[in-house]
Structure formats: structure tokens, C-alpha cells
Amino acid sequence: MEKANDYTILTLAENFVVGGSWNASSVEAWGSPTYTSGQNTTEILEYFENNLHVVSNMSNLSASDCLGAYNTAFQSSYRHVALITNVTSNNTVLGVNIEQAEESGDPLNDWIAPPYAHCGGVLDQVPNATAWNQLTSTQPSYCVRVNYCLAEPVEPACTVALSRTLLIIVIVCNVVKLLALAYTGHVSSFQPLTTIGDAIASFLTNPDPTTTGQGTLSVIDFHDGRQGFQWYDPISQADQRGRVSRGRRWRSRRYFWFRAASVKRWIVALTCCLIIWIAPLALLVSNDPDTSISTMWATGFGTVNLNYIVGNEEASLTSSVLLANTPQLLISIVYLTYNSIFTCMLLSAEYLRFSTSRKPLRVSNRQGLQRSTYWLQIPYRYAIPLMSAMALLHWLVSQSIFLVLITVSKLTGETTNIVTTGYSGIAIVFALIAGGIIILALLAFGFRTYGAGMPISSSCSVVISAACHPGEREAKDVAERPVKYGVLKTTEAEPRRVGFSAEEVDPLVDGKVYK
């Protein structure tokens, strides 16, 4: 939780610092009249007068430092400030302004030569100004030159805001997740098939008789709706109509990577991605009439500005936390669909490499010559950039929409809280760029092409099972040896069988029938 201070701005003649007289009652204060019961202007002037040379109680700031220190929506490092000008006057108090955190948007337009003052040029001078023109209420020209500032320093402070309800929910969810992980890893006897090698090893060890004679079956057959697969009786090797499998004709084709995932999966993934991408763009356009990059950059990257909030300033903490973090949850859900597409494409790429080279299976629990693995299905060269990109996107989103929780110290000595949800236009722009690149990367990878040496499996267990019917010459531990996909060398009559084998295999020939 941040803290902010309301403060008074005193415009003073240069002879104030050498004991010039002053009368605050003759100067009208610009700002809220509700502060009349609080710390009045006379008390503030007396404080400055008595602490002019007390370093610990007074900071002497150059014009540029003063602009940099007070050009912030919420002031936490200083309170009252005296602007020392280049004029002399019998009454050294030339003007009084009051700045309230709840109404803070842009101090440059609130009190540092606001537009209606016509003092000129201050916006162009920030942040390297050596002086600036300031509006007063007593000088004939109403504009004086500010040479430096005297500021009252305060110790910046922040606190931690805690929602007990949300904390309990988070703890319970993490305990449930921990118990589920412990049960899955150490209690359950179930052996999951976590990699493509696990599935191949399982089916080579225990072939599924219902997929016999379907060795060239591809997941494309299912995606395209072709009726190319029949369940066969394990004993008679016949389908429901009594027909014995006579094999399937092999068509050698190079498919794009995107064919590894179904059309429905692509539609769901891209629809979710586009909705999440369009929503912040709509928020930005509908809530910010000036969407120029320069204007959004000037408001700050991920900074709090009450001109850029969603809802009102008196929302509940729980609702504001949920609103600020809902985009994070939605992005995590969308990532699951995004990741599933990559998993299908990369799983098929690993599967098809068995048609060009003989290699051991990559499994969870290694046996024989099998390879152990530290990743599931997305290799590190893809997983690390993907996770880094998603981490960057989550961080950009956290800077785009965020919880605003500020305790304001009033001049009356009271404190009020501002609780709402804020957003940053320029951070949203960067998040949109990052999200767009991530979506385009998925599409770009989708247009890579596979080899043509064997069917595409994706994560379809039927396709994998159909390729795992060892010939009669295969050793019982075929799954523990390096294997390759191709036409098996068996004594069976035509059509020849295709699948994984630890023995020598022949490549598939386009147009031939295999089983």
C-alpha cells in the first residue's frame, strides 16, 4: 500500500528568505476550502520561516529537481513546497495553491503554470528547466519566474495490505495442489504415459489387437472425417461385418505442422487468443480519448494516475484484486490451449523422426537402452523461449492493469484510502505487441512442413497403437532397444506389415498397400 500527501504550494517573493514581511490572509488560496479547519497557510509559512536553514527539515531544490520531485500524481517524499521567485514584494506571499491526492491527475496542469495562466512554456521545459514561469494572484503580470524551491521532506512510508479471505483461499488451493502432486508422484500406482516414447513402449510391449492391420493409419484420417479405420476383433481379425483387414494404401505426402491439431482445437485456441488480445485494445480505446503513443508514454509505464482507472475510487479491496488479476487467469487458461497446439505439432515432429533414424525411445522410466527425459513433449529449445515469452506477457499485463491502494494524509491530519483498479495505456500497447507476436509465432510454426516417411500421429493413441505390432522375428524386449519405423521384414504374405521395429526395416513406397 502506497502513501500520498496532500500539500500546499506557496509562491513567495525572493526577499522572503531574508526576512521579508508577509500576510497570508490577503492571498486567496486556490484549492479545496475544506482545509480551513486543518493546517492553515499561516502555520505553514511560519514553519518555512523557522526552518530556512535547518537542513534536516528543509530541502533546497533547483528548478529542475523541483519539477521532477513534484511532477507526480501521488507525492510521498515531500509535503509543502515554497516556490522562490525572482521578484521582491512588500508582501512576500504571492500565491497559495492546495494539491489533493484524490484529485491528482497531472500536477503540471494543476498548479505548475496551468494552461489558463498563459505563463508559457513550462510543459516544454520539463524536466530540464533551470526556472519556470508561475501564476500568482498579486503581481500585475500574474506571472513570475521560479528560480528554486524549498520543500518539506517527509519519510516515505508504505504498508502491506492483507485480505484474509483471499489469503485463506490461496493457502487452501496450494495445499490441495500439493496433496495432488504428492499423491500422483508417490502414492498412486498408476503409470501415466507422459511422453510419446512411453506410449510406443507400452503398445510394443502389449499390442492392441483391435488396431491390427492399420499400420499406416494417420491422425489426418480422423481430422478429415475419412472412414479409414475399423475396429477388429482380437480373435477373428475381422470387423463388425466379418471383413478381414486387407491393409491400407500408403500415400506419401508432406503435411503442414498445423494439420497435427484438429480444426476444432485451432478454432478454440485462436478464438481465445483473439478475444484476450482485443479486450485490452477495446479498454484502451473506450477509456482513453487520446491514444497517441507520446501522450500515453508521458503518463508513465505502469504508473498510477487517477485519470486512468476502471470503476470508481471507493471499490472494495477484494473486488479490485479480482478485477486486476482476472486477466492473468484468462491468459493462463489461453496458454493451455496455446500449449496444446504446440504439443501436438512437436509430438508429431518427434514421432516422424523415427522414419529417418533409428533411436532409443525417450521414456519416463528408462529400461534397457531407452533414454530418460527431463521434459514432457516440448523440447527446451521451444519451451524456454515460450515460457520466457509468457512470463514477459504476464509481467506486461501486471503493468497494464493493476490494483491501486493508496493512503492519503490530509492537511487536517486525517487519512483516507483510495481503492480502485488502474491501467496504463503504454503498458497495454506493449502487452498487445507481445501478445500479437506470440500469436503470430504459433501461426508461423504451423506452416512448417513434416517429412513424408510415416503417418502423423499427434497425440492419438489409436494411430500410435496401429504402428506398434511387432513382427514374429522381434525380440520380446523390442521396446527397450533402438527402434525405427518402416516396412517390417516378416514371412507374412502381401500386403506387408509396417510399424516400429528393432530390426532392419524398408522405407514405405508411395501407392503400395500395407497393413
Short mmCIF file of C-alpha atoms in Angstrom, two decimals:
data_model
loop_
_atom_site.label_atom_id
_atom_site.label_comp_id
_atom_site.label_asym_id
_atom_site.label_seq_id
_atom_site.Cartn_x
_atom_site.Cartn_y
_atom_site.Cartn_z
CA MET A 1 0.00 0.00 0.00
CA GLU A 2 1.41 3.35 -1.04
CA LYS A 3 1.09 6.59 0.90
CA ALA A 4 0.49 10.06 -0.51
CA ASN A 5 0.35 13.53 0.97
CA ASP A 6 -1.87 16.49 0.32
CA TYR A 7 0.27 19.62 0.29
CA THR A 8 0.25 23.39 -0.05
CA ILE A 9 2.18 25.29 -2.72
CA LEU A 10 3.38 28.73 -1.67
CA THR A 11 4.63 31.17 -4.32
CA LEU A 12 6.98 33.56 -2.48
CA ALA A 13 8.99 36.63 -3.34
CA GLU A 14 12.75 36.23 -3.18
CA ASN A 15 13.02 38.57 -0.15
CA PHE A 16 11.06 36.04 1.95
CA VAL A 17 14.29 34.14 2.62
CA VAL A 18 15.96 37.28 4.06
CA GLY A 19 13.16 38.11 6.47
CA GLY A 20 10.69 39.91 4.23
CA SER A 21 7.26 40.54 5.70
CA TRP A 22 4.22 38.54 4.72
CA ASN A 23 0.45 38.46 5.20
CA ALA A 24 -1.23 35.26 4.15
CA SER A 25 -4.77 36.48 4.84
CA SER A 26 -4.67 38.83 1.83
CA VAL A 27 -3.97 35.99 -0.62
CA GLU A 28 -6.77 33.74 -1.86
CA ALA A 29 -5.90 30.05 -1.83
CA TRP A 30 -6.65 28.00 -4.92
CA GLY A 31 -7.88 24.58 -3.98
CA SER A 32 -10.38 22.98 -1.65
CA PRO A 33 -11.94 25.26 1.06
CA THR A 34 -12.48 22.18 3.24
CA TYR A 35 -8.98 22.59 4.64
CA THR A 36 -9.82 25.73 6.63
CA SER A 37 -10.11 23.62 9.76
CA GLY A 38 -6.75 21.99 9.18
CA GLN A 39 -3.19 23.26 8.98
CA ASN A 40 -3.64 26.83 7.72
CA THR A 41 -1.36 28.86 5.48
CA THR A 42 -0.02 30.94 8.37
CA GLU A 43 1.25 27.85 10.20
CA ILE A 44 2.92 26.58 7.05
CA LEU A 45 4.61 29.93 6.41
CA GLU A 46 5.88 30.01 9.98
CA TYR A 47 7.31 26.53 9.51
CA PHE A 48 9.24 27.59 6.40
CA GLU A 49 10.41 30.80 8.06
CA ASN A 50 11.71 28.98 11.13
CA ASN A 51 13.40 26.17 9.18
CA LEU A 52 15.05 28.02 6.33
CA HIS A 53 18.49 26.96 7.45
CA VAL A 54 17.64 23.63 9.13
CA VAL A 55 18.92 21.09 6.61
CA SER A 56 17.05 18.15 8.12
CA ASN A 57 13.71 20.00 7.93
CA MET A 58 14.10 21.75 4.59
CA SER A 59 15.29 20.66 1.15
CA ASN A 60 16.63 23.28 -1.24
CA LEU A 61 15.77 22.05 -4.73
CA SER A 62 16.80 23.53 -8.05
CA ALA A 63 14.03 24.30 -10.51
CA SER A 64 14.63 21.10 -12.48
CA ASP A 65 14.81 18.97 -9.30
CA CYS A 66 11.67 20.61 -8.00
CA LEU A 67 9.76 19.86 -11.18
CA GLY A 68 10.99 16.29 -11.12
CA ALA A 69 10.07 15.81 -7.44
CA TYR A 70 6.55 17.27 -7.69
CA ASN A 71 5.60 16.13 -11.17
CA THR A 72 3.98 13.01 -9.75
CA ALA A 73 0.38 12.04 -9.26
CA PHE A 74 0.95 10.98 -5.64
CA GLN A 75 3.52 12.82 -3.56
CA SER A 76 5.13 10.66 -0.88
CA SER A 77 8.64 12.14 -0.44
CA TYR A 78 7.68 15.75 0.27
CA ARG A 79 4.79 17.81 1.57
CA HIS A 80 4.53 21.59 1.41
CA VAL A 81 6.69 23.44 -1.07
CA ALA A 82 7.70 27.11 -1.33
CA LEU A 83 8.46 28.43 -4.83
CA ILE A 84 11.09 31.17 -4.54
CA THR A 85 10.65 33.65 -7.40
CA ASN A 86 12.74 36.42 -8.97
CA VAL A 87 10.64 39.34 -7.69
CA THR A 88 10.57 41.33 -4.47
CA SER A 89 7.40 42.47 -2.76
CA ASN A 90 6.23 44.13 0.42
CA ASN A 91 4.03 41.08 0.99
CA THR A 92 6.25 38.15 0.10
CA VAL A 93 3.30 35.75 -0.25
CA LEU A 94 2.39 35.90 -3.94
CA GLY A 95 0.13 32.88 -4.27
CA VAL A 96 -1.21 29.80 -2.49
CA ASN A 97 -2.33 26.51 -4.07
CA ILE A 98 -3.60 23.32 -2.46
CA GLU A 99 -2.99 19.96 -4.13
CA GLN A 100 -5.19 16.99 -3.18
CA ALA A 101 -4.19 13.42 -3.94
CA GLU A 102 -7.78 12.37 -4.68
CA GLU A 103 -7.98 14.96 -7.44
CA SER A 104 -4.44 14.45 -8.65
CA GLY A 105 -4.03 13.84 -12.32
CA ASP A 106 -1.26 15.96 -13.78
CA PRO A 107 0.46 18.46 -11.42
CA LEU A 108 1.78 20.30 -14.47
CA ASN A 109 -1.81 21.22 -15.29
CA ASP A 110 -2.96 21.57 -11.67
CA TRP A 111 -0.58 24.15 -10.26
CA ILE A 112 2.72 24.32 -12.18
CA ALA A 113 1.64 27.11 -14.55
CA PRO A 114 -1.72 25.61 -15.55
CA PRO A 115 -2.88 26.22 -19.11
CA TYR A 116 -5.25 29.07 -18.25
CA ALA A 117 -2.40 31.02 -16.67
CA HIS A 118 -0.75 31.78 -20.01
CA CYS A 119 2.63 31.92 -18.30
CA GLY A 120 4.04 29.91 -21.16
CA GLY A 121 6.48 27.19 -21.93
CA VAL A 122 6.55 25.11 -18.76
CA LEU A 123 5.48 21.88 -20.43
CA ASP A 124 8.35 22.16 -22.88
CA GLN A 125 10.84 22.94 -20.13
CA VAL A 126 10.24 19.84 -18.03
CA PRO A 127 12.33 18.06 -16.82
CA ASN A 128 15.48 20.11 -17.57
CA ALA A 129 14.18 23.59 -16.76
CA THR A 130 16.53 25.92 -14.88
CA ALA A 131 13.47 28.05 -13.99
CA TRP A 132 9.82 28.32 -14.94
CA ASN A 133 7.00 30.84 -15.01
CA GLN A 134 4.44 30.55 -12.23
CA LEU A 135 0.98 32.07 -11.89
CA THR A 136 0.35 34.36 -8.90
CA SER A 137 -2.63 36.28 -7.58
CA THR A 138 -0.89 39.55 -6.58
CA GLN A 139 1.60 40.61 -9.25
CA PRO A 140 0.32 42.87 -12.03
CA SER A 141 1.57 40.46 -14.68
CA TYR A 142 0.31 37.43 -12.68
CA CYS A 143 3.39 35.52 -13.88
CA VAL A 144 6.69 35.35 -12.06
CA ARG A 145 9.87 33.38 -12.58
CA VAL A 146 10.56 30.49 -10.17
CA ASN A 147 14.29 30.10 -9.54
CA TYR A 148 14.31 27.30 -6.94
CA CYS A 149 12.14 25.60 -4.31
CA LEU A 150 12.14 24.93 -0.60
CA ALA A 151 10.42 21.62 0.11
CA GLU A 152 9.39 19.97 3.37
CA PRO A 153 10.75 16.43 3.28
CA VAL A 154 8.86 13.52 4.80
CA GLU A 155 9.93 9.94 5.32
CA PRO A 156 8.39 7.80 2.54
CA ALA A 157 6.31 5.02 4.01
CA CYS A 158 4.39 2.03 2.73
CA THR A 159 2.41 -0.74 4.35
CA VAL A 160 1.22 -4.20 3.37
CA ALA A 161 -2.49 -4.60 2.73
CA LEU A 162 -3.80 -8.06 3.51
CA SER A 163 -7.10 -9.62 2.57
CA ARG A 164 -7.65 -12.50 4.97
CA THR A 165 -10.32 -14.06 2.77
CA LEU A 166 -8.13 -14.11 -0.32
CA LEU A 167 -5.14 -15.35 1.69
CA ILE A 168 -7.14 -18.32 3.04
CA ILE A 169 -8.36 -19.18 -0.48
CA VAL A 170 -4.80 -19.12 -1.85
CA ILE A 171 -3.50 -21.28 1.01
CA VAL A 172 -6.28 -23.85 0.55
CA CYS A 173 -5.69 -24.03 -3.23
CA ASN A 174 -1.95 -24.53 -2.74
CA VAL A 175 -2.49 -27.24 -0.11
CA VAL A 176 -4.86 -29.09 -2.48
CA LYS A 177 -2.32 -28.80 -5.30
CA LEU A 178 0.48 -30.05 -3.06
CA LEU A 179 -1.56 -33.07 -1.93
CA ALA A 180 -2.48 -33.88 -5.54
CA LEU A 181 1.17 -33.75 -6.60
CA ALA A 182 2.25 -35.90 -3.66
CA TYR A 183 -0.45 -38.49 -4.39
CA THR A 184 0.35 -38.62 -8.11
CA GLY A 185 4.09 -38.89 -7.62
CA HIS A 186 4.43 -41.14 -4.56
CA VAL A 187 1.14 -42.84 -3.71
CA SER A 188 -0.66 -43.73 -6.91
CA SER A 189 0.47 -46.93 -8.63
CA PHE A 190 -0.82 -45.72 -12.00
CA GLN A 191 1.92 -45.32 -14.60
CA PRO A 192 0.92 -42.44 -16.89
CA LEU A 193 2.05 -42.20 -20.49
CA THR A 194 3.71 -38.79 -20.30
CA THR A 195 5.83 -38.90 -23.47
CA ILE A 196 5.44 -40.29 -26.97
CA GLY A 197 8.13 -42.85 -26.06
CA ASP A 198 6.02 -44.08 -23.12
CA ALA A 199 3.08 -44.70 -25.48
CA ILE A 200 5.18 -46.50 -28.09
CA ALA A 201 6.87 -48.67 -25.44
CA SER A 202 3.52 -49.57 -23.88
CA PHE A 203 1.95 -50.63 -27.18
CA LEU A 204 5.05 -52.52 -28.35
CA THR A 205 5.04 -54.48 -25.09
CA ASN A 206 1.27 -55.02 -25.09
CA PRO A 207 0.00 -54.65 -28.69
CA ASP A 208 -3.65 -53.72 -29.13
CA PRO A 209 -5.21 -56.40 -31.36
CA THR A 210 -8.11 -54.12 -32.36
CA THR A 211 -5.72 -51.98 -34.45
CA THR A 212 -4.05 -54.85 -36.27
CA GLY A 213 -3.54 -54.23 -39.98
CA GLN A 214 -3.90 -50.44 -39.63
CA GLY A 215 -0.18 -49.58 -39.68
CA THR A 216 -0.48 -46.57 -41.99
CA LEU A 217 -3.36 -45.02 -40.07
CA SER A 218 -2.85 -41.26 -39.60
CA VAL A 219 -4.47 -38.67 -37.36
CA ILE A 220 -5.28 -36.79 -40.59
CA ASP A 221 -7.81 -39.54 -41.32
CA PHE A 222 -9.71 -38.55 -38.19
CA HIS A 223 -9.33 -34.79 -38.75
CA ASP A 224 -10.65 -35.07 -42.30
CA GLY A 225 -13.52 -37.33 -41.29
CA ARG A 226 -12.43 -40.21 -43.51
CA GLN A 227 -13.82 -43.60 -42.52
CA GLY A 228 -10.47 -45.31 -42.85
CA PHE A 229 -10.39 -47.05 -39.51
CA GLN A 230 -12.26 -50.13 -38.35
CA TRP A 231 -12.16 -51.90 -35.01
CA TYR A 232 -11.12 -55.53 -35.48
CA ASP A 233 -12.00 -58.48 -33.32
CA PRO A 234 -8.86 -59.67 -31.48
CA ILE A 235 -9.51 -63.33 -32.35
CA SER A 236 -11.03 -63.41 -35.83
CA GLN A 237 -9.17 -60.28 -37.01
CA ALA A 238 -12.43 -59.26 -38.73
CA ASP A 239 -14.52 -56.13 -38.40
CA GLN A 240 -18.20 -55.99 -37.40
CA ARG A 241 -19.21 -57.05 -40.92
CA GLY A 242 -16.87 -60.06 -40.92
CA ARG A 243 -14.35 -58.44 -43.28
CA VAL A 244 -10.69 -59.26 -42.66
CA SER A 245 -8.26 -56.38 -42.91
CA ARG A 246 -6.55 -56.21 -46.27
CA GLY A 247 -4.41 -53.21 -45.39
CA ARG A 248 -4.39 -49.57 -46.38
CA ARG A 249 -2.87 -47.81 -49.36
CA TRP A 250 0.02 -45.51 -48.39
CA ARG A 251 0.05 -42.00 -49.79
CA SER A 252 3.32 -40.19 -49.24
CA ARG A 253 2.56 -36.52 -48.55
CA ARG A 254 4.26 -33.67 -46.73
CA TYR A 255 1.79 -32.03 -44.36
CA PHE A 256 1.99 -28.66 -42.65
CA TRP A 257 2.53 -28.72 -38.90
CA PHE A 258 -0.90 -27.24 -38.25
CA ARG A 259 -2.52 -30.47 -39.52
CA ALA A 260 -1.31 -32.23 -36.37
CA ALA A 261 -4.07 -30.46 -34.38
CA SER A 262 -7.75 -30.67 -35.23
CA VAL A 263 -9.67 -27.77 -36.73
CA LYS A 264 -11.78 -27.56 -33.58
CA ARG A 265 -8.66 -27.22 -31.42
CA TRP A 266 -7.29 -24.48 -33.67
CA ILE A 267 -10.60 -22.60 -33.62
CA VAL A 268 -10.79 -22.73 -29.82
CA ALA A 269 -7.16 -21.66 -29.37
CA LEU A 270 -7.21 -18.79 -31.87
CA THR A 271 -10.63 -17.57 -30.72
CA CYS A 272 -9.43 -17.40 -27.12
CA CYS A 273 -6.22 -15.66 -28.18
CA LEU A 274 -8.06 -13.06 -30.24
CA ILE A 275 -10.62 -12.34 -27.50
CA ILE A 276 -7.87 -11.81 -24.94
CA TRP A 277 -5.99 -9.62 -27.44
CA ILE A 278 -8.99 -7.48 -28.48
CA ALA A 279 -10.35 -6.91 -24.93
CA PRO A 280 -7.48 -4.66 -23.70
CA LEU A 281 -7.48 -2.82 -27.02
CA ALA A 282 -11.18 -2.04 -26.51
CA LEU A 283 -10.47 -0.90 -22.93
CA LEU A 284 -7.74 1.41 -24.16
CA VAL A 285 -9.79 2.96 -26.96
CA SER A 286 -13.02 3.33 -24.98
CA ASN A 287 -11.48 4.83 -21.83
CA ASP A 288 -8.68 6.94 -23.27
CA PRO A 289 -9.76 9.54 -25.85
CA ASP A 290 -6.12 10.41 -26.61
CA THR A 291 -4.39 7.19 -27.61
CA SER A 292 -1.30 8.73 -29.16
CA ILE A 293 1.90 6.97 -28.15
CA SER A 294 3.52 10.20 -26.93
CA THR A 295 0.60 11.02 -24.64
CA MET A 296 0.43 7.50 -23.21
CA TRP A 297 4.21 7.43 -22.73
CA ALA A 298 4.04 10.73 -20.81
CA THR A 299 1.56 9.24 -18.31
CA GLY A 300 4.11 6.59 -17.36
CA PHE A 301 4.63 2.86 -17.78
CA GLY A 302 2.62 1.02 -15.13
CA THR A 303 2.26 4.16 -13.00
CA VAL A 304 -0.83 5.14 -11.03
CA ASN A 305 -2.87 8.02 -12.41
CA LEU A 306 -6.43 8.64 -11.29
CA ASN A 307 -7.32 9.74 -14.78
CA TYR A 308 -6.78 6.12 -15.83
CA ILE A 309 -8.89 3.94 -13.57
CA VAL A 310 -11.52 1.25 -14.09
CA GLY A 311 -14.57 1.83 -11.90
CA ASN A 312 -14.54 4.29 -9.01
CA GLU A 313 -12.14 5.23 -6.20
CA GLU A 314 -14.15 3.56 -3.43
CA ALA A 315 -14.26 -0.05 -4.60
CA SER A 316 -13.72 -2.90 -2.15
CA LEU A 317 -10.27 -4.43 -1.84
CA THR A 318 -11.50 -7.91 -2.81
CA SER A 319 -13.31 -6.76 -5.95
CA SER A 320 -10.33 -4.64 -7.03
CA VAL A 321 -7.89 -7.52 -6.51
CA LEU A 322 -10.12 -9.88 -8.51
CA LEU A 323 -10.57 -7.34 -11.31
CA ALA A 324 -6.84 -6.60 -11.55
CA ASN A 325 -5.88 -10.28 -11.61
CA THR A 326 -8.65 -11.69 -13.81
CA PRO A 327 -6.58 -11.01 -16.98
CA GLN A 328 -3.75 -13.09 -15.50
CA LEU A 329 -6.13 -16.02 -15.01
CA LEU A 330 -7.53 -15.68 -18.52
CA ILE A 331 -4.04 -15.60 -20.05
CA SER A 332 -3.13 -18.76 -18.11
CA ILE A 333 -6.23 -20.51 -19.46
CA VAL A 334 -5.48 -19.36 -23.01
CA TYR A 335 -1.91 -20.59 -22.58
CA LEU A 336 -3.24 -24.10 -22.01
CA THR A 337 -4.94 -24.08 -25.42
CA TYR A 338 -1.86 -22.46 -26.99
CA ASN A 339 0.43 -25.02 -25.40
CA SER A 340 -1.78 -27.91 -26.54
CA ILE A 341 -1.34 -26.82 -30.17
CA PHE A 342 2.44 -26.69 -29.80
CA THR A 343 2.38 -30.06 -28.04
CA CYS A 344 0.50 -31.69 -30.94
CA MET A 345 2.85 -30.23 -33.54
CA LEU A 346 6.09 -31.06 -31.72
CA LEU A 347 4.89 -34.51 -30.65
CA SER A 348 4.26 -35.35 -34.30
CA ALA A 349 7.65 -33.93 -35.29
CA GLU A 350 9.38 -36.23 -32.78
CA TYR A 351 7.26 -39.17 -33.90
CA LEU A 352 8.08 -38.71 -37.59
CA ARG A 353 11.82 -38.68 -36.94
CA PHE A 354 11.59 -42.43 -36.31
CA SER A 355 11.13 -42.89 -40.07
CA THR A 356 14.58 -41.43 -40.85
CA SER A 357 16.73 -42.62 -37.97
CA ARG A 358 16.89 -45.46 -35.50
CA LYS A 359 16.98 -44.31 -31.91
CA PRO A 360 16.01 -45.40 -28.40
CA LEU A 361 12.64 -44.40 -27.04
CA ARG A 362 12.52 -41.35 -24.75
CA VAL A 363 10.59 -42.54 -21.70
CA SER A 364 9.75 -41.54 -18.15
CA ASN A 365 11.24 -44.66 -16.52
CA ARG A 366 14.22 -45.90 -18.50
CA GLN A 367 14.83 -49.60 -19.13
CA GLY A 368 17.46 -51.26 -21.29
CA LEU A 369 18.76 -48.83 -23.92
CA GLN A 370 15.89 -46.42 -23.55
CA ARG A 371 16.57 -42.72 -22.91
CA SER A 372 15.43 -40.91 -19.79
CA THR A 373 13.91 -37.44 -20.14
CA TYR A 374 13.61 -34.22 -18.18
CA TRP A 375 10.89 -32.67 -20.35
CA LEU A 376 7.46 -33.91 -21.40
CA GLN A 377 6.78 -33.10 -25.02
CA ILE A 378 8.07 -29.59 -25.81
CA PRO A 379 11.89 -29.58 -26.13
CA TYR A 380 13.90 -26.98 -24.26
CA ARG A 381 14.72 -25.04 -27.43
CA TYR A 382 10.99 -24.37 -27.76
CA ALA A 383 9.93 -24.49 -24.11
CA ILE A 384 12.40 -21.89 -22.79
CA PRO A 385 11.52 -19.17 -25.36
CA LEU A 386 7.82 -19.98 -24.97
CA MET A 387 7.88 -19.78 -21.17
CA SER A 388 10.01 -16.63 -21.30
CA ALA A 389 7.55 -15.00 -23.70
CA MET A 390 4.60 -15.92 -21.49
CA ALA A 391 6.40 -14.66 -18.38
CA LEU A 392 7.07 -11.37 -20.17
CA LEU A 393 3.42 -11.17 -21.21
CA HIS A 394 2.22 -11.80 -17.65
CA TRP A 395 4.54 -9.04 -16.38
CA LEU A 396 3.35 -6.60 -19.06
CA VAL A 397 -0.25 -7.37 -18.14
CA SER A 398 0.57 -6.74 -14.47
CA GLN A 399 1.80 -3.29 -15.51
CA SER A 400 -1.22 -2.75 -17.76
CA ILE A 401 -3.98 -3.26 -15.21
CA PHE A 402 -3.23 -3.23 -11.50
CA LEU A 403 -4.54 -2.68 -8.01
CA VAL A 404 -4.46 0.93 -6.77
CA LEU A 405 -4.35 1.15 -2.99
CA ILE A 406 -3.22 4.48 -1.53
CA THR A 407 -3.50 6.02 1.93
CA VAL A 408 -3.74 9.80 1.68
CA SER A 409 -2.56 12.04 4.57
CA LYS A 410 -4.84 15.08 4.60
CA LEU A 411 -3.86 18.55 5.79
CA THR A 412 -6.43 18.12 8.54
CA GLY A 413 -4.41 15.22 9.99
CA GLU A 414 -6.95 12.63 8.85
CA THR A 415 -6.26 9.79 6.41
CA THR A 416 -8.41 8.42 3.61
CA ASN A 417 -7.98 5.39 1.38
CA ILE A 418 -8.17 5.20 -2.39
CA VAL A 419 -9.03 1.67 -3.53
CA THR A 420 -9.60 1.04 -7.22
CA THR A 421 -8.16 -0.61 -10.32
CA GLY A 422 -5.86 1.40 -12.56
CA TYR A 423 -4.46 0.86 -16.01
CA SER A 424 -1.51 2.10 -18.03
CA GLY A 425 -2.07 2.86 -21.71
CA ILE A 426 1.54 2.46 -22.82
CA ALA A 427 1.87 -0.83 -20.91
CA ILE A 428 -1.25 -2.10 -22.69
CA VAL A 429 0.37 -1.21 -26.02
CA PHE A 430 3.49 -3.23 -25.16
CA ALA A 431 1.32 -6.13 -23.94
CA LEU A 432 -0.63 -6.07 -27.22
CA ILE A 433 2.60 -6.14 -29.20
CA ALA A 434 3.96 -9.07 -27.17
CA GLY A 435 0.66 -10.95 -27.41
CA GLY A 436 0.47 -10.36 -31.14
CA ILE A 437 3.99 -11.69 -31.65
CA ILE A 438 3.15 -14.81 -29.61
CA ILE A 439 0.04 -15.47 -31.73
CA LEU A 440 1.93 -14.91 -35.00
CA ALA A 441 4.70 -17.26 -33.81
CA LEU A 442 2.15 -20.05 -33.38
CA LEU A 443 0.82 -19.45 -36.90
CA ALA A 444 4.34 -19.30 -38.35
CA PHE A 445 5.31 -22.65 -36.80
CA GLY A 446 2.04 -24.08 -38.11
CA PHE A 447 3.25 -23.56 -41.67
CA ARG A 448 6.39 -25.63 -41.28
CA THR A 449 6.25 -29.00 -43.03
CA TYR A 450 6.76 -32.55 -41.81
CA GLY A 451 8.65 -35.29 -43.58
CA ALA A 452 6.72 -37.83 -45.66
CA GLY A 453 8.15 -41.09 -44.33
CA MET A 454 5.37 -42.14 -41.95
CA PRO A 455 1.86 -41.16 -40.79
CA ILE A 456 1.28 -38.20 -38.47
CA SER A 457 0.26 -39.33 -35.01
CA SER A 458 -0.27 -36.19 -32.95
CA SER A 459 -1.40 -37.50 -29.54
CA CYS A 460 -3.87 -40.03 -30.98
CA SER A 461 -3.37 -43.33 -29.16
CA VAL A 462 -5.17 -45.26 -31.92
CA VAL A 463 -2.62 -44.13 -34.51
CA ILE A 464 0.31 -44.93 -32.21
CA SER A 465 -1.18 -48.31 -31.36
CA ALA A 466 -1.64 -49.18 -35.05
CA ALA A 467 2.11 -48.71 -35.61
CA CYS A 468 3.09 -50.95 -32.70
CA HIS A 469 2.52 -54.54 -33.82
CA PRO A 470 5.97 -56.22 -33.84
CA GLY A 471 6.70 -58.97 -36.37
CA GLU A 472 7.28 -62.60 -35.41
CA ARG A 473 11.06 -62.09 -35.52
CA GLU A 474 11.07 -59.28 -32.97
CA ALA A 475 12.63 -59.81 -29.57
CA LYS A 476 10.33 -59.53 -26.57
CA ASP A 477 12.30 -56.54 -25.32
CA VAL A 478 11.89 -54.63 -28.57
CA ALA A 479 10.66 -51.56 -26.66
CA GLU A 480 13.95 -51.39 -24.75
CA ARG A 481 16.05 -51.25 -27.92
CA PRO A 482 16.59 -48.52 -30.53
CA VAL A 483 13.67 -48.70 -32.98
CA LYS A 484 12.77 -47.35 -36.39
CA TYR A 485 9.51 -47.10 -38.32
CA GLY A 486 9.18 -48.79 -41.69
CA VAL A 487 8.16 -51.93 -43.57
CA LEU A 488 8.83 -54.97 -41.38
CA LYS A 489 10.78 -57.95 -42.67
CA THR A 490 8.38 -60.82 -42.00
CA THR A 491 7.37 -64.11 -43.62
CA GLU A 492 3.78 -62.94 -43.97
CA ALA A 493 2.15 -62.71 -47.38
CA GLU A 494 1.36 -59.38 -49.00
CA PRO A 495 0.39 -56.80 -48.01
CA ARG A 496 3.43 -56.33 -45.81
CA ARG A 497 3.17 -55.00 -42.30
CA VAL A 498 4.53 -51.61 -41.23
CA GLY A 499 5.40 -50.35 -37.78
CA PHE A 500 8.19 -49.93 -35.26
CA SER A 501 10.97 -52.50 -35.18
CA ALA A 502 14.37 -53.05 -33.61
CA GLU A 503 15.33 -55.00 -36.78
CA GLU A 504 16.10 -53.63 -40.23
CA VAL A 505 13.11 -52.06 -41.98
CA ASP A 506 12.44 -50.81 -45.51
CA PRO A 507 11.02 -47.37 -46.31
CA LEU A 508 7.36 -47.11 -47.32
CA VAL A 509 6.64 -46.83 -51.06
CA ASP A 510 4.02 -44.39 -52.25
CA GLY A 511 0.90 -46.14 -53.61
CA LYS A 512 1.56 -49.57 -52.07
CA VAL A 513 -0.85 -51.28 -49.71
CA TYR A 514 0.39 -52.02 -46.20
CA LYS A 515 -1.09 -53.36 -43.05
#
